[in-house]
Short mmCIF file of C-alpha atoms in Angstrom, two decimals:
data_model
loop_
_atom_site.label_atom_id
_atom_site.label_comp_id
_atom_site.label_asym_id
_atom_site.label_seq_id
_atom_site.Cartn_x
_atom_site.Cartn_y
_atom_site.Cartn_z
CA ILE A 1 -63.06 64.86 -122.63
CA VAL A 2 -64.54 61.68 -121.16
CA TYR A 3 -67.82 61.54 -119.18
CA TYR A 4 -68.83 58.61 -117.00
CA ASP A 5 -72.36 58.18 -115.76
CA ASN A 6 -73.51 55.46 -113.33
CA LEU A 7 -70.10 53.83 -113.03
CA TYR A 8 -70.11 50.91 -110.58
CA LEU A 9 -66.94 49.13 -109.50
CA HIS A 10 -67.18 46.12 -107.24
CA LYS A 11 -65.64 42.71 -106.71
CA ASN A 12 -68.64 40.53 -105.85
CA THR A 13 -69.10 42.29 -102.52
CA THR A 14 -72.40 42.87 -100.80
CA LEU A 15 -73.48 45.42 -98.29
CA SER A 16 -74.70 43.90 -95.05
CA THR A 17 -75.17 44.66 -91.39
CA GLN A 18 -75.00 42.53 -88.31
CA GLU A 19 -78.27 41.49 -86.75
CA PHE A 20 -78.96 43.98 -83.97
CA GLU A 21 -82.37 42.65 -82.98
CA LEU A 22 -82.54 40.90 -79.62
CA THR A 23 -84.10 37.44 -79.90
CA ASP A 24 -84.33 36.08 -76.36
CA VAL A 25 -87.24 38.25 -75.18
CA SER A 26 -90.78 36.92 -74.86
CA VAL A 27 -93.90 38.98 -74.22
CA TYR A 28 -97.32 37.55 -73.37
CA PRO A 29 -100.33 37.70 -73.58
CA ILE A 30 -100.89 39.58 -76.82
CA PRO A 31 -103.52 40.99 -77.00
CA SER A 32 -104.03 41.97 -73.37
CA GLN A 33 -106.49 43.94 -71.31
CA ASP A 34 -104.53 44.60 -68.11
CA VAL A 35 -100.85 43.56 -68.21
CA TRP A 36 -98.07 42.24 -70.46
CA ASN A 37 -95.39 39.96 -69.02
CA VAL A 38 -91.88 40.44 -70.43
CA GLU A 39 -89.22 37.79 -69.83
CA THR A 40 -85.65 37.21 -71.00
CA ASN A 41 -83.50 34.13 -70.59
CA ASN A 42 -80.21 34.99 -68.95
CA THR A 43 -79.64 38.75 -69.16
CA GLY A 44 -81.46 41.41 -67.23
CA ILE A 45 -83.84 43.93 -68.76
CA ASN A 46 -82.33 47.39 -68.41
CA SER A 47 -85.31 49.41 -69.58
CA VAL A 48 -88.71 49.17 -71.22
CA GLN A 49 -90.17 52.12 -73.11
CA VAL A 50 -93.73 51.97 -74.43
CA PHE A 51 -94.80 54.20 -77.33
CA ASP A 52 -98.20 54.77 -78.92
CA VAL A 53 -98.71 54.67 -82.70
CA PHE A 54 -98.00 58.40 -82.94
CA GLY A 55 -94.53 57.94 -81.41
CA ASN A 56 -95.42 59.45 -78.03
CA GLN A 57 -93.74 57.75 -75.09
CA VAL A 58 -96.47 56.68 -72.70
CA MET A 59 -94.49 54.62 -70.20
CA THR A 60 -90.92 53.96 -69.02
CA LEU A 61 -89.78 51.15 -66.73
CA THR A 62 -86.27 50.33 -65.44
CA PRO A 63 -86.66 46.92 -63.78
CA LYS A 64 -83.00 45.66 -63.83
CA SER A 65 -84.29 42.05 -63.68
CA THR A 66 -85.10 39.18 -66.05
CA GLU A 67 -88.85 39.71 -65.73
CA VAL A 68 -91.08 42.77 -65.78
CA ILE A 69 -94.82 43.41 -65.86
CA ILE A 70 -96.11 46.26 -68.02
CA GLY A 71 -99.36 47.58 -66.58
CA ALA A 72 -101.82 48.42 -69.34
CA SER A 73 -104.82 49.40 -67.23
CA THR A 74 -104.23 53.15 -67.73
CA LEU A 75 -103.65 52.85 -71.50
CA ASN A 76 -106.33 53.34 -74.13
CA THR A 77 -107.34 50.50 -76.43
CA GLY A 78 -105.00 50.24 -79.42
CA LEU A 79 -101.54 49.36 -80.71
CA TYR A 80 -98.33 50.13 -78.83
CA ILE A 81 -94.62 49.50 -79.41
CA ALA A 82 -92.39 48.34 -76.56
CA LYS A 83 -88.65 49.07 -76.88
CA ILE A 84 -86.90 46.56 -74.61
CA ALA A 85 -83.20 47.13 -73.86
CA THR A 86 -80.89 44.48 -72.40
CA PRO A 87 -77.09 44.17 -72.30
CA ASN A 88 -77.34 42.00 -75.46
CA GLY A 89 -79.27 44.55 -77.54
CA ILE A 90 -82.63 46.17 -78.18
CA SER A 91 -85.89 44.60 -79.27
CA ASN A 92 -89.05 46.35 -80.49
CA ILE A 93 -92.26 44.42 -79.91
CA ARG A 94 -95.83 45.28 -80.89
CA LEU A 95 -98.34 45.26 -78.04
CA ILE A 96 -102.11 45.22 -78.50
CA LYS A 97 -104.45 46.51 -75.79
CA ASN A 98 -108.09 45.31 -75.94
#
């Protein structure tokens, strides 16, 4: 009887994933009191979802353009996460409301 415990077989391989984060999105100003401007270079923005720190979705926009304005006047002061989807991928950006 032979017992093996914690047996690892590999040939100098590493586990990796492709980079899924979208890099050509810019958001300004951060922090903001009224609006955030979202821009992308050459692809359109399919959707923007804004979540509060508890994970509740507080806003959804579907602009289908390269620029969108997120209105923050109805939001409470605090931290938010914007999930921005384009044909090239998805980016999550922190937004701060003063």
